[in-house]
Amino acid sequence: MGSGNIGGTLARLAVDAGLDVVHSNSRGPQTLSGLVDELGARARAATPAQAAADGEWVVVTIPVGAVGAVPREPLVGKTVIGTGTYFAPRDGTTCAPDNY
């Protein structure tokens, strides 16, 4: 799971439900210590490739433009849930639905 609003919220819900979570982001596991500490023993941080490899199901919460950076091999055969949505201030206008 990512570490932003969506990933953090999903992680809190998962931990509250008794599930283990592995967080990752593009800045590295060391930047997730605050969130992991907040979530407790059921949470840990990893690289995106490690998180993808370790998860039974994987939540991908990233900007539209970063989809190409998602490691594919570790996701083969797994359930992948994508929560990303287009957001013009972040994703730019070239991803706008009118440009498809």
Short mmCIF file of N, CA and C in Angstrom, two decimals:
data_model
loop_
_atom_site.label_atom_id
_atom_site.label_comp_id
_atom_site.label_asym_id
_atom_site.label_seq_id
_atom_site.Cartn_x
_atom_site.Cartn_y
_atom_site.Cartn_z
N MET A 1 0.84 -1.18 0.00
CA MET A 1 0.00 0.00 0.00
C MET A 1 0.88 1.23 0.00
N GLY A 2 0.36 2.24 -0.63
CA GLY A 2 1.05 3.52 -0.62
C GLY A 2 0.89 4.21 0.71
N SER A 3 1.46 5.38 0.82
CA SER A 3 1.48 6.05 2.11
C SER A 3 0.68 7.35 2.13
N GLY A 4 -0.04 7.66 1.08
CA GLY A 4 -0.83 8.89 1.03
C GLY A 4 -2.17 8.71 1.70
N ASN A 5 -3.10 9.60 1.37
CA ASN A 5 -4.42 9.56 2.00
C ASN A 5 -5.14 8.23 1.77
N ILE A 6 -5.16 7.76 0.54
CA ILE A 6 -5.88 6.52 0.24
C ILE A 6 -5.17 5.32 0.83
N GLY A 7 -3.89 5.17 0.57
CA GLY A 7 -3.13 4.04 1.09
C GLY A 7 -3.09 4.00 2.61
N GLY A 8 -2.91 5.17 3.23
CA GLY A 8 -2.90 5.23 4.68
C GLY A 8 -4.23 4.84 5.29
N THR A 9 -5.31 5.31 4.69
CA THR A 9 -6.65 4.98 5.18
C THR A 9 -6.92 3.48 5.04
N LEU A 10 -6.60 2.92 3.88
CA LEU A 10 -6.80 1.48 3.68
C LEU A 10 -5.95 0.66 4.65
N ALA A 11 -4.73 1.11 4.90
CA ALA A 11 -3.86 0.40 5.83
C ALA A 11 -4.43 0.42 7.24
N ARG A 12 -4.94 1.57 7.66
CA ARG A 12 -5.54 1.65 9.00
C ARG A 12 -6.72 0.70 9.12
N LEU A 13 -7.55 0.67 8.10
CA LEU A 13 -8.70 -0.24 8.12
C LEU A 13 -8.25 -1.70 8.12
N ALA A 14 -7.23 -2.01 7.34
CA ALA A 14 -6.73 -3.39 7.27
C ALA A 14 -6.16 -3.82 8.62
N VAL A 15 -5.34 -2.97 9.23
CA VAL A 15 -4.75 -3.29 10.53
C VAL A 15 -5.85 -3.44 11.58
N ASP A 16 -6.84 -2.55 11.55
CA ASP A 16 -7.96 -2.66 12.49
C ASP A 16 -8.72 -3.97 12.31
N ALA A 17 -8.70 -4.52 11.09
CA ALA A 17 -9.38 -5.78 10.80
C ALA A 17 -8.48 -6.99 11.06
N GLY A 18 -7.26 -6.75 11.55
CA GLY A 18 -6.37 -7.85 11.88
C GLY A 18 -5.47 -8.31 10.77
N LEU A 19 -5.33 -7.52 9.70
CA LEU A 19 -4.48 -7.90 8.57
C LEU A 19 -3.10 -7.26 8.69
N ASP A 20 -2.11 -7.91 8.14
CA ASP A 20 -0.77 -7.34 8.05
C ASP A 20 -0.68 -6.51 6.78
N VAL A 21 0.06 -5.40 6.83
CA VAL A 21 0.21 -4.55 5.66
C VAL A 21 1.69 -4.26 5.42
N VAL A 22 2.02 -4.10 4.15
CA VAL A 22 3.37 -3.71 3.75
C VAL A 22 3.22 -2.44 2.93
N HIS A 23 3.83 -1.37 3.39
CA HIS A 23 3.76 -0.08 2.72
C HIS A 23 4.98 0.15 1.85
N SER A 24 4.77 0.86 0.76
CA SER A 24 5.90 1.28 -0.07
C SER A 24 5.56 2.62 -0.70
N ASN A 25 6.58 3.28 -1.17
CA ASN A 25 6.41 4.52 -1.93
C ASN A 25 7.63 4.74 -2.81
N SER A 26 7.61 5.78 -3.58
CA SER A 26 8.71 6.04 -4.50
C SER A 26 9.93 6.64 -3.80
N ARG A 27 9.80 7.05 -2.55
CA ARG A 27 10.90 7.69 -1.83
C ARG A 27 11.71 6.72 -0.97
N GLY A 28 11.24 5.49 -0.81
CA GLY A 28 11.99 4.49 -0.06
C GLY A 28 11.38 4.17 1.29
N PRO A 29 11.62 2.95 1.77
CA PRO A 29 11.02 2.48 3.03
C PRO A 29 11.35 3.36 4.23
N GLN A 30 12.53 3.96 4.24
CA GLN A 30 12.95 4.77 5.38
C GLN A 30 12.04 5.98 5.59
N THR A 31 11.32 6.40 4.56
CA THR A 31 10.44 7.57 4.69
C THR A 31 9.08 7.21 5.27
N LEU A 32 8.84 5.94 5.52
CA LEU A 32 7.54 5.48 6.00
C LEU A 32 7.52 5.13 7.48
N SER A 33 8.59 5.44 8.20
CA SER A 33 8.70 5.02 9.60
C SER A 33 7.58 5.61 10.47
N GLY A 34 7.18 6.84 10.24
CA GLY A 34 6.12 7.44 11.04
C GLY A 34 4.80 6.70 10.89
N LEU A 35 4.42 6.41 9.66
CA LEU A 35 3.17 5.70 9.41
C LEU A 35 3.23 4.28 9.95
N VAL A 36 4.35 3.60 9.72
CA VAL A 36 4.50 2.23 10.19
C VAL A 36 4.46 2.19 11.72
N ASP A 37 5.12 3.14 12.37
CA ASP A 37 5.08 3.21 13.84
C ASP A 37 3.65 3.44 14.33
N GLU A 38 2.93 4.32 13.65
CA GLU A 38 1.55 4.61 14.02
C GLU A 38 0.67 3.36 13.90
N LEU A 39 0.89 2.56 12.86
CA LEU A 39 0.06 1.39 12.61
C LEU A 39 0.41 0.21 13.51
N GLY A 40 1.62 0.16 13.99
CA GLY A 40 2.00 -0.89 14.94
C GLY A 40 2.60 -2.13 14.32
N ALA A 41 2.55 -3.22 15.08
CA ALA A 41 3.25 -4.45 14.74
C ALA A 41 2.75 -5.12 13.46
N ARG A 42 1.57 -4.81 13.01
CA ARG A 42 1.04 -5.43 11.79
C ARG A 42 1.49 -4.72 10.52
N ALA A 43 2.30 -3.68 10.66
CA ALA A 43 2.72 -2.90 9.49
C ALA A 43 4.24 -2.87 9.38
N ARG A 44 4.71 -2.85 8.14
CA ARG A 44 6.13 -2.66 7.87
C ARG A 44 6.28 -1.95 6.54
N ALA A 45 7.47 -1.44 6.31
CA ALA A 45 7.77 -0.72 5.07
C ALA A 45 8.71 -1.54 4.21
N ALA A 46 8.60 -1.37 2.89
CA ALA A 46 9.45 -2.10 1.94
C ALA A 46 9.54 -1.29 0.65
N THR A 47 10.36 -1.76 -0.26
CA THR A 47 10.40 -1.16 -1.59
C THR A 47 9.12 -1.58 -2.34
N PRO A 48 8.76 -0.89 -3.42
CA PRO A 48 7.59 -1.31 -4.18
C PRO A 48 7.68 -2.77 -4.67
N ALA A 49 8.85 -3.19 -5.13
CA ALA A 49 8.99 -4.56 -5.61
C ALA A 49 8.83 -5.56 -4.46
N GLN A 50 9.39 -5.26 -3.29
CA GLN A 50 9.24 -6.15 -2.14
C GLN A 50 7.79 -6.22 -1.67
N ALA A 51 7.12 -5.07 -1.63
CA ALA A 51 5.72 -5.03 -1.20
C ALA A 51 4.85 -5.83 -2.17
N ALA A 52 5.10 -5.68 -3.46
CA ALA A 52 4.33 -6.42 -4.45
C ALA A 52 4.57 -7.92 -4.32
N ALA A 53 5.81 -8.29 -4.07
CA ALA A 53 6.14 -9.72 -3.95
C ALA A 53 5.55 -10.33 -2.68
N ASP A 54 5.48 -9.56 -1.61
CA ASP A 54 5.03 -10.09 -0.32
C ASP A 54 3.52 -10.14 -0.16
N GLY A 55 2.78 -9.33 -0.91
CA GLY A 55 1.34 -9.24 -0.71
C GLY A 55 0.57 -10.38 -1.35
N GLU A 56 -0.48 -10.81 -0.67
CA GLU A 56 -1.42 -11.76 -1.28
C GLU A 56 -2.31 -11.02 -2.26
N TRP A 57 -2.67 -9.81 -1.88
CA TRP A 57 -3.35 -8.89 -2.78
C TRP A 57 -2.66 -7.56 -2.60
N VAL A 58 -2.63 -6.78 -3.67
CA VAL A 58 -1.83 -5.56 -3.70
C VAL A 58 -2.71 -4.39 -4.09
N VAL A 59 -2.60 -3.32 -3.33
CA VAL A 59 -3.32 -2.08 -3.65
C VAL A 59 -2.31 -1.11 -4.24
N VAL A 60 -2.58 -0.65 -5.44
CA VAL A 60 -1.70 0.30 -6.12
C VAL A 60 -2.41 1.65 -6.14
N THR A 61 -1.83 2.60 -5.42
CA THR A 61 -2.40 3.94 -5.30
C THR A 61 -1.33 4.93 -5.75
N ILE A 62 -1.34 5.24 -7.03
CA ILE A 62 -0.30 6.10 -7.59
C ILE A 62 -0.91 7.06 -8.60
N PRO A 63 -0.19 8.14 -8.92
CA PRO A 63 -0.66 9.02 -9.98
C PRO A 63 -0.71 8.29 -11.33
N VAL A 64 -1.60 8.72 -12.20
CA VAL A 64 -1.77 8.10 -13.51
C VAL A 64 -0.45 7.99 -14.26
N GLY A 65 0.36 9.02 -14.21
CA GLY A 65 1.62 9.03 -14.95
C GLY A 65 2.66 8.04 -14.45
N ALA A 66 2.46 7.48 -13.27
CA ALA A 66 3.44 6.55 -12.70
C ALA A 66 3.10 5.09 -12.94
N VAL A 67 2.05 4.81 -13.66
CA VAL A 67 1.63 3.42 -13.88
C VAL A 67 2.74 2.59 -14.50
N GLY A 68 3.51 3.15 -15.39
CA GLY A 68 4.59 2.41 -16.03
C GLY A 68 5.70 1.98 -15.08
N ALA A 69 5.78 2.59 -13.91
CA ALA A 69 6.82 2.27 -12.94
C ALA A 69 6.44 1.12 -12.01
N VAL A 70 5.22 0.62 -12.12
CA VAL A 70 4.77 -0.47 -11.25
C VAL A 70 5.49 -1.76 -11.66
N PRO A 71 6.16 -2.42 -10.69
CA PRO A 71 6.82 -3.68 -11.03
C PRO A 71 5.79 -4.75 -11.38
N ARG A 72 5.91 -5.33 -12.56
CA ARG A 72 4.89 -6.27 -13.04
C ARG A 72 5.11 -7.70 -12.58
N GLU A 73 6.32 -8.18 -12.66
CA GLU A 73 6.60 -9.59 -12.36
C GLU A 73 6.08 -10.02 -10.98
N PRO A 74 6.31 -9.24 -9.92
CA PRO A 74 5.84 -9.70 -8.61
C PRO A 74 4.31 -9.74 -8.48
N LEU A 75 3.61 -9.15 -9.44
CA LEU A 75 2.15 -9.09 -9.37
C LEU A 75 1.46 -10.23 -10.12
N VAL A 76 2.21 -11.02 -10.85
CA VAL A 76 1.62 -12.10 -11.63
C VAL A 76 0.88 -13.06 -10.71
N GLY A 77 -0.39 -13.32 -11.04
CA GLY A 77 -1.21 -14.25 -10.29
C GLY A 77 -1.83 -13.68 -9.03
N LYS A 78 -1.65 -12.40 -8.77
CA LYS A 78 -2.19 -11.78 -7.56
C LYS A 78 -3.37 -10.89 -7.90
N THR A 79 -4.18 -10.63 -6.91
CA THR A 79 -5.26 -9.66 -7.06
C THR A 79 -4.66 -8.28 -6.87
N VAL A 80 -4.84 -7.41 -7.86
CA VAL A 80 -4.32 -6.05 -7.80
C VAL A 80 -5.50 -5.09 -7.85
N ILE A 81 -5.55 -4.22 -6.86
CA ILE A 81 -6.61 -3.22 -6.77
C ILE A 81 -5.98 -1.86 -7.04
N GLY A 82 -6.45 -1.20 -8.09
CA GLY A 82 -5.94 0.13 -8.43
C GLY A 82 -6.89 1.20 -7.93
N THR A 83 -6.38 2.11 -7.12
CA THR A 83 -7.23 3.17 -6.58
C THR A 83 -6.92 4.53 -7.17
N GLY A 84 -6.01 4.57 -8.12
CA GLY A 84 -5.62 5.84 -8.70
C GLY A 84 -6.74 6.46 -9.53
N THR A 85 -6.83 7.74 -9.44
CA THR A 85 -7.77 8.49 -10.26
C THR A 85 -7.04 9.67 -10.87
N TYR A 86 -7.54 10.12 -11.99
CA TYR A 86 -6.96 11.26 -12.67
C TYR A 86 -7.22 12.53 -11.85
N PHE A 87 -6.17 13.34 -11.65
CA PHE A 87 -6.27 14.60 -10.92
C PHE A 87 -5.40 15.62 -11.66
N ALA A 88 -6.04 16.52 -12.38
CA ALA A 88 -5.34 17.43 -13.29
C ALA A 88 -4.17 18.19 -12.66
N PRO A 89 -4.31 18.77 -11.47
CA PRO A 89 -3.16 19.50 -10.92
C PRO A 89 -1.92 18.63 -10.71
N ARG A 90 -2.11 17.36 -10.49
CA ARG A 90 -0.99 16.44 -10.30
C ARG A 90 -0.60 15.74 -11.60
N ASP A 91 -1.58 15.30 -12.38
CA ASP A 91 -1.33 14.45 -13.54
C ASP A 91 -1.19 15.21 -14.85
N GLY A 92 -1.50 16.50 -14.84
CA GLY A 92 -1.38 17.29 -16.05
C GLY A 92 -2.58 17.13 -16.96
N THR A 93 -2.60 17.89 -18.02
CA THR A 93 -3.76 17.86 -18.92
C THR A 93 -3.62 16.84 -20.03
N THR A 94 -2.43 16.26 -20.23
CA THR A 94 -2.29 15.28 -21.31
C THR A 94 -2.98 13.96 -20.95
N CYS A 95 -3.31 13.76 -19.68
CA CYS A 95 -4.02 12.55 -19.27
C CYS A 95 -5.52 12.76 -19.18
N ALA A 96 -5.96 13.97 -19.50
CA ALA A 96 -7.38 14.28 -19.37
C ALA A 96 -8.21 13.38 -20.28
N PRO A 97 -9.39 12.93 -19.81
CA PRO A 97 -10.22 12.05 -20.61
C PRO A 97 -10.50 12.56 -22.03
N ASP A 98 -10.58 13.88 -22.21
CA ASP A 98 -10.85 14.44 -23.54
C ASP A 98 -9.69 14.22 -24.51
N ASN A 99 -8.52 13.90 -24.00
CA ASN A 99 -7.36 13.70 -24.86
C ASN A 99 -7.14 12.27 -25.30
N TYR A 100 -8.05 11.35 -24.97
CA TYR A 100 -7.90 9.97 -25.39
C TYR A 100 -8.47 9.75 -26.75
#
